[in-house]
Amino acid sequence: MISILGAGAIGQLLAHKLTDASVECQLIVSDTDKYSSQNWQFCDLDKNIRVNQLSSSSASETSLLEIVFVCVKTPQLREALDSIKHRLSDHSQLVLFQNGMGHEDIAKHFVSEQNIFFASNTHGAYRESSQNLVYAGAGQIIVGALNQQSPPKWFNQLSEVNSGLEFEWVNDIRPILWRKLLINAVINPLTAIHRCKNGELINEQYQPQLLALIDETRRFAKEMKFGFAEDIKAIILDVIKQTANNYSSMYQDVVAERTTEIDAINGYLLDQMENKQFHAPHHWALWSQFHVLYPPLKHQAE
Ligand code: KPL
C-alpha cells in the first residue's frame, strides 16, 4: 500500500493516477483538514472531468505505513512527518517529492538513511479548489537514492503499471535533484513575481529576464561540472513548454498566501553560488524582487 502524505496538487495527482491504475494507495490527510467527501474531481490532460473516490486515512490513525510518498512542501516537511511518526516503523520507506535540496536532513530524524528515496517530478498540476484538481502538463517522475544503487521492490512493481506517470529509476539521484533545482529556481519565482502561467514566461516582456537567468544558470552548472550544463537552456525551455498551461507551485503558494519554497530552492542555490564565489547578479536580483513583493510571512519570521 502506498500512502501519500499531503493532499496538495502533486499528492492528489498521484492519488488519482495510481487509483486509476488500480494501485493500492491512500491519501494521508491532516486531522485539521476537513474534506467534504471522498469524492475528488479530476480534470485530465484531455480536459475530461471525472470524479474519483480516493481512499484516505487521517494522520492520527495508528496502522503502520510502509511506503510514504511525501508530497508536502519543504516548509511543512517536519510538521507533516511529525504528525505520522507514530505510524513509522524500521521498515517504513519515505519518498521525498520536495523541490530544492537538503531536506533529507529533516527526514533522517524519522527513518534511517537507507529508507529515504527522492522523487524528482516534472508533471504540472494545480488545484481549482481543495478537492478539484487540474492536470496541466505531462512530465516524468525520476526516483533514486543518495547511496543506493538498486531500486526497491515497490519501485519495480510501480514501473510495471501503466499509470501514465512515467516512473524512472536512476542510480545516483544527486544530478537529477540539481537539475530540477535549477529548473525550479528559474521558473517558479518568475511565475510568482509576474503572476503568470509557466508558458507565459516566453512572452516578449519576460524574455530578457528569463534568458539572462538561464544563461547565468548555465554558467553555474558548468562551474559545478554538471554533465547537463550545456543543455540547461533547452531543458528549462522544454519544461516551460510541457507545463505551459500550469501555474507553478510557487505561484500557487503566493496566491494562497502560503509559505513558499523560495529558501529551499533559490536560498539553497544562492548559498552554493556563494560557496563557489560565483558571481550571480541575475539570481540575486530575482531573490530581491521576490522578497520585496512577498516579504516572509509573519509566522515564518517568528
Ligand atoms: O516543479 C514544478 C513546480 O511548479 O514546482 C514545475 C515542473 C515547474 C511545474 O510547474
Coordinates of C-alpha atoms and ligand atoms in Angstrom, one line a residue:
M1 CA 0.0 0.0 0.0
I2 CA 1.4 3.4 -1.0
S3 CA 0.5 6.3 1.4
I4 CA 0.5 9.8 0.0
L5 CA 1.2 12.4 2.7
G6 CA -0.2 15.8 1.6
A7 CA -3.3 16.4 -0.5
G8 CA -1.8 19.3 -2.5
A9 CA -1.7 19.3 -6.3
I10 CA 1.0 16.7 -6.7
G11 CA -0.3 14.5 -3.8
Q12 CA -3.8 14.5 -5.5
L13 CA -2.3 13.9 -8.9
L14 CA -0.5 10.7 -7.7
A15 CA -3.6 9.5 -5.9
H16 CA -5.8 9.9 -9.0
K17 CA -3.3 8.3 -11.4
L18 CA -2.5 5.4 -9.1
T19 CA -6.1 4.8 -8.2
D20 CA -7.0 4.8 -12.0
A21 CA -4.2 2.2 -12.5
S22 CA -5.6 0.1 -9.6
V23 CA -2.5 0.6 -7.4
E24 CA -3.5 0.3 -3.8
C25 CA -3.0 3.8 -2.3
Q26 CA -4.4 6.2 0.2
L27 CA -4.1 9.9 0.9
I28 CA -2.9 10.7 4.5
V29 CA -4.7 13.9 5.5
S30 CA -4.1 16.0 8.5
D31 CA -6.7 16.0 11.3
T32 CA -7.4 19.7 10.8
D33 CA -8.1 19.4 7.1
K34 CA -11.8 18.9 6.6
Y35 CA -12.7 17.4 3.3
S36 CA -16.4 17.4 2.4
S37 CA -16.5 13.8 1.0
Q38 CA -14.5 11.0 -0.5
N39 CA -15.2 12.5 -4.0
W40 CA -12.3 14.2 -5.6
Q41 CA -12.7 15.9 -9.0
F42 CA -10.0 15.4 -11.7
C43 CA -9.6 17.3 -14.9
D44 CA -7.3 15.2 -17.1
L45 CA -4.9 16.4 -19.8
D46 CA -7.6 16.0 -22.5
K47 CA -9.9 18.2 -20.3
N48 CA -12.2 15.3 -19.5
I49 CA -13.5 15.8 -16.0
R50 CA -14.4 12.9 -13.7
V51 CA -14.9 12.3 -10.0
N52 CA -12.7 9.6 -8.3
Q53 CA -13.3 8.1 -4.9
L54 CA -9.9 8.3 -3.3
S55 CA -9.1 6.4 -0.1
S56 CA -7.9 8.5 2.7
S57 CA -6.6 8.0 6.2
S58 CA -6.2 10.6 8.9
A59 CA -2.7 11.2 10.2
S60 CA -3.7 10.3 13.8
E61 CA -4.8 6.8 12.9
T62 CA -2.5 4.1 14.1
S63 CA -1.9 1.5 11.4
L64 CA 1.7 1.4 10.3
L65 CA 2.7 2.9 7.0
E66 CA 5.0 1.0 4.5
I67 CA 5.8 3.3 1.7
V68 CA 5.1 7.0 2.1
F69 CA 5.2 9.4 -0.9
V70 CA 5.8 12.7 1.0
C71 CA 4.2 15.4 -1.1
V72 CA 4.0 18.4 1.3
K73 CA 6.3 21.4 0.6
T74 CA 9.7 21.7 2.3
P75 CA 8.5 24.3 4.8
Q76 CA 5.8 21.8 6.1
L77 CA 8.0 18.7 5.9
R78 CA 9.0 18.5 9.6
E79 CA 5.5 19.1 10.9
A80 CA 3.9 16.6 8.4
L81 CA 6.4 13.8 9.3
D82 CA 5.9 14.6 13.0
S83 CA 2.2 14.0 12.5
I84 CA 2.7 10.4 11.3
K85 CA 5.8 9.5 13.3
H86 CA 3.8 7.0 15.4
R87 CA 2.9 5.2 12.2
L88 CA 6.5 4.7 11.0
S89 CA 8.5 1.5 11.7
D90 CA 12.0 0.4 10.9
H91 CA 10.6 -0.8 7.6
S92 CA 8.8 2.3 6.5
Q93 CA 10.3 4.0 3.4
L94 CA 9.9 7.7 2.6
V95 CA 9.9 9.0 -0.9
L96 CA 10.6 12.8 -0.8
F97 CA 8.9 14.8 -3.5
Q98 CA 10.0 18.3 -2.3
N99 CA 11.6 20.8 -4.6
G100 CA 15.0 22.0 -3.6
M101 CA 17.8 20.2 -1.7
G102 CA 19.0 19.4 1.8
H103 CA 15.6 18.4 3.1
E104 CA 16.8 14.8 3.7
D105 CA 18.3 16.2 6.9
I106 CA 14.8 16.5 8.2
A107 CA 13.7 13.1 7.0
K108 CA 16.7 11.5 8.7
H109 CA 15.1 12.3 12.1
F110 CA 12.2 9.9 11.2
V111 CA 13.6 6.9 9.3
S112 CA 17.1 5.6 8.7
E113 CA 19.1 6.8 5.7
Q114 CA 18.7 3.7 3.6
N115 CA 14.9 4.1 3.8
I116 CA 15.0 7.6 2.2
F117 CA 14.3 8.0 -1.5
F118 CA 13.9 11.1 -3.6
A119 CA 11.5 11.7 -6.5
S120 CA 12.0 14.5 -9.0
N121 CA 8.7 15.3 -10.6
T122 CA 8.0 17.4 -13.7
H123 CA 4.3 16.8 -14.1
G124 CA 2.3 20.0 -13.7
A125 CA -1.0 20.2 -11.7
Y126 CA -2.9 22.8 -9.8
R127 CA -6.0 22.9 -7.6
E128 CA -9.0 24.9 -8.5
S129 CA -10.4 24.2 -5.1
S130 CA -9.4 21.9 -2.3
Q131 CA -10.8 18.7 -4.0
N132 CA -10.8 19.9 -7.6
L133 CA -7.5 19.2 -9.5
V134 CA -6.4 20.2 -13.0
Y135 CA -3.7 18.1 -14.6
A136 CA -1.9 20.7 -16.7
G137 CA 1.2 19.1 -18.1
A138 CA 2.7 15.7 -18.5
G139 CA 6.2 15.1 -17.2
Q140 CA 8.2 12.4 -15.6
I141 CA 9.0 11.1 -12.1
I142 CA 12.6 10.2 -11.6
V143 CA 13.3 8.2 -8.4
G144 CA 16.6 7.3 -6.8
A145 CA 18.6 7.5 -3.5
L146 CA 21.8 9.1 -2.4
N147 CA 23.6 5.9 -1.5
Q148 CA 21.7 3.0 -3.1
Q149 CA 22.2 1.5 -6.5
S150 CA 19.3 -0.9 -7.0
P151 CA 15.6 0.0 -7.0
P152 CA 13.4 -1.3 -4.1
K153 CA 10.7 -3.8 -4.8
W154 CA 7.9 -1.3 -4.7
F155 CA 9.6 0.7 -7.5
N156 CA 9.8 -2.2 -9.8
Q157 CA 6.1 -3.0 -9.2
L158 CA 5.1 0.6 -9.8
S159 CA 7.1 0.9 -13.0
E160 CA 5.4 -2.1 -14.5
V161 CA 1.9 -0.5 -14.0
N162 CA 0.6 1.7 -16.8
S163 CA -0.2 4.7 -14.7
G164 CA 0.9 7.3 -17.2
L165 CA 3.2 8.8 -14.6
E166 CA 6.4 7.6 -16.3
F167 CA 8.5 6.5 -13.3
E168 CA 12.2 6.1 -14.0
W169 CA 15.0 4.9 -11.7
V170 CA 18.4 6.4 -11.5
N171 CA 21.4 5.0 -9.5
D172 CA 22.5 8.5 -8.4
I173 CA 19.8 11.0 -7.8
R174 CA 22.1 13.9 -7.0
P175 CA 22.5 15.3 -10.5
I176 CA 18.7 14.9 -11.1
L177 CA 17.9 16.8 -8.0
W178 CA 20.3 19.5 -9.0
R179 CA 18.8 19.7 -12.5
K180 CA 15.3 20.0 -11.0
L181 CA 16.5 22.7 -8.5
L182 CA 17.9 24.8 -11.4
I183 CA 14.7 24.4 -13.4
N184 CA 12.6 25.5 -10.4
A185 CA 15.0 28.3 -9.4
V186 CA 14.2 30.0 -12.7
I187 CA 10.6 29.1 -13.5
N188 CA 9.0 29.2 -10.0
P189 CA 10.0 32.7 -8.7
L190 CA 9.5 34.3 -12.2
T191 CA 5.9 33.0 -12.4
A192 CA 5.2 34.1 -8.9
I193 CA 6.6 37.6 -9.5
H194 CA 4.8 38.1 -12.8
R195 CA 1.7 36.2 -11.7
C196 CA 1.6 34.2 -14.9
K197 CA 1.3 30.6 -16.1
N198 CA 4.6 28.8 -16.9
G199 CA 4.0 29.1 -20.6
E200 CA 3.7 32.9 -20.5
L201 CA 7.4 33.2 -19.4
I202 CA 8.4 33.1 -23.1
N203 CA 6.3 36.2 -23.8
E204 CA 8.3 39.2 -25.0
Q205 CA 8.0 41.2 -21.8
Y206 CA 9.5 38.5 -19.6
Q207 CA 12.0 37.0 -22.1
P208 CA 15.1 39.2 -21.4
Q209 CA 15.0 38.3 -17.6
L210 CA 14.2 34.6 -18.4
L211 CA 17.2 34.3 -20.8
A212 CA 19.6 36.2 -18.6
L213 CA 18.7 33.8 -15.7
I214 CA 19.0 30.8 -17.8
D215 CA 22.4 31.9 -19.1
E216 CA 23.7 32.6 -15.5
T217 CA 22.3 29.1 -14.5
R218 CA 24.1 27.5 -17.4
R219 CA 27.4 29.1 -16.4
F220 CA 27.0 28.0 -12.8
A221 CA 26.1 24.4 -13.9
K222 CA 29.3 24.4 -15.9
E223 CA 31.3 25.6 -13.0
M224 CA 29.8 22.8 -10.9
K225 CA 30.8 20.4 -13.8
F226 CA 27.3 19.1 -14.2
G227 CA 27.1 16.9 -17.4
F228 CA 23.8 18.6 -18.4
A229 CA 25.3 22.2 -18.2
E230 CA 25.2 23.0 -21.9
D231 CA 21.7 21.5 -22.2
I232 CA 20.1 23.5 -19.4
K233 CA 18.6 26.1 -21.7
A234 CA 16.8 23.5 -23.8
I235 CA 15.8 21.6 -20.6
I236 CA 14.2 24.7 -18.9
L237 CA 12.5 25.8 -22.2
D238 CA 11.2 22.3 -22.6
V239 CA 9.7 22.2 -19.1
I240 CA 8.1 25.6 -19.8
K241 CA 6.6 24.3 -23.0
Q242 CA 5.4 21.0 -21.5
T243 CA 3.8 22.7 -18.5
A244 CA 2.8 25.9 -20.3
N245 CA -0.8 25.6 -19.0
N246 CA 0.3 25.1 -15.4
Y247 CA 0.6 27.5 -12.5
S248 CA 3.9 26.7 -10.8
S249 CA 3.8 25.5 -7.2
M250 CA 5.3 28.8 -6.0
Y251 CA 2.7 30.8 -7.9
Q252 CA 0.0 28.7 -6.2
D253 CA 1.6 29.3 -2.8
V254 CA 1.9 33.1 -3.1
V255 CA -1.7 33.4 -4.4
A256 CA -2.9 31.3 -1.4
E257 CA -0.6 33.3 0.9
R258 CA 1.2 30.1 2.0
T259 CA 4.9 29.9 2.9
T260 CA 6.8 29.2 -0.3
E261 CA 9.8 27.0 -1.2
I262 CA 12.0 30.1 -2.0
D263 CA 14.5 29.3 0.7
A264 CA 14.8 25.6 -0.2
I265 CA 15.2 26.4 -3.9
N266 CA 16.7 29.8 -4.5
G267 CA 18.1 30.3 -1.0
Y268 CA 19.9 26.9 -1.3
L269 CA 21.2 27.8 -4.8
L270 CA 22.5 31.2 -3.7
D271 CA 24.3 29.6 -0.8
Q272 CA 26.0 27.2 -3.1
M273 CA 26.8 30.0 -5.6
E274 CA 28.4 32.0 -2.7
N275 CA 30.4 28.9 -1.6
K276 CA 31.9 28.8 -5.1
Q277 CA 32.3 32.6 -5.2
F278 CA 30.2 32.5 -8.3
H279 CA 29.0 36.0 -9.4
A280 CA 25.2 35.7 -9.9
P281 CA 23.7 39.2 -10.3
H282 CA 20.6 38.0 -12.0
H283 CA 19.8 35.3 -9.4
W284 CA 20.4 37.9 -6.6
A285 CA 18.1 40.4 -8.4
L286 CA 15.4 37.7 -8.7
W287 CA 15.7 36.9 -5.0
S288 CA 15.4 40.6 -4.0
Q289 CA 12.5 41.2 -6.4
F290 CA 10.6 38.2 -4.9
H291 CA 11.2 39.3 -1.3
V292 CA 10.1 42.9 -2.0
L293 CA 6.8 41.6 -3.3
Y294 CA 6.5 38.8 -0.8
P295 CA 8.1 39.6 2.5
P296 CA 8.4 36.5 4.7
L297 CA 5.0 35.7 6.3
K298 CA 4.8 36.7 9.9
H299 CA 4.8 33.1 11.2
Q300 CA 7.9 32.4 9.1
A301 CA 9.9 35.1 10.8
E302 CA 8.9 34.0 14.3
Ligands
KPL1 O1 8.1 21.6 -10.5 C1 7.3 22.5 -11.0 C2 6.7 23.3 -10.0 O2 5.8 24.1 -10.3 O3 7.1 23.3 -8.8 C3 7.2 22.6 -12.4 C4 7.8 21.4 -13.1 C5 7.9 23.9 -12.9 C6 5.8 22.7 -12.9 O4 5.1 23.8 -12.7

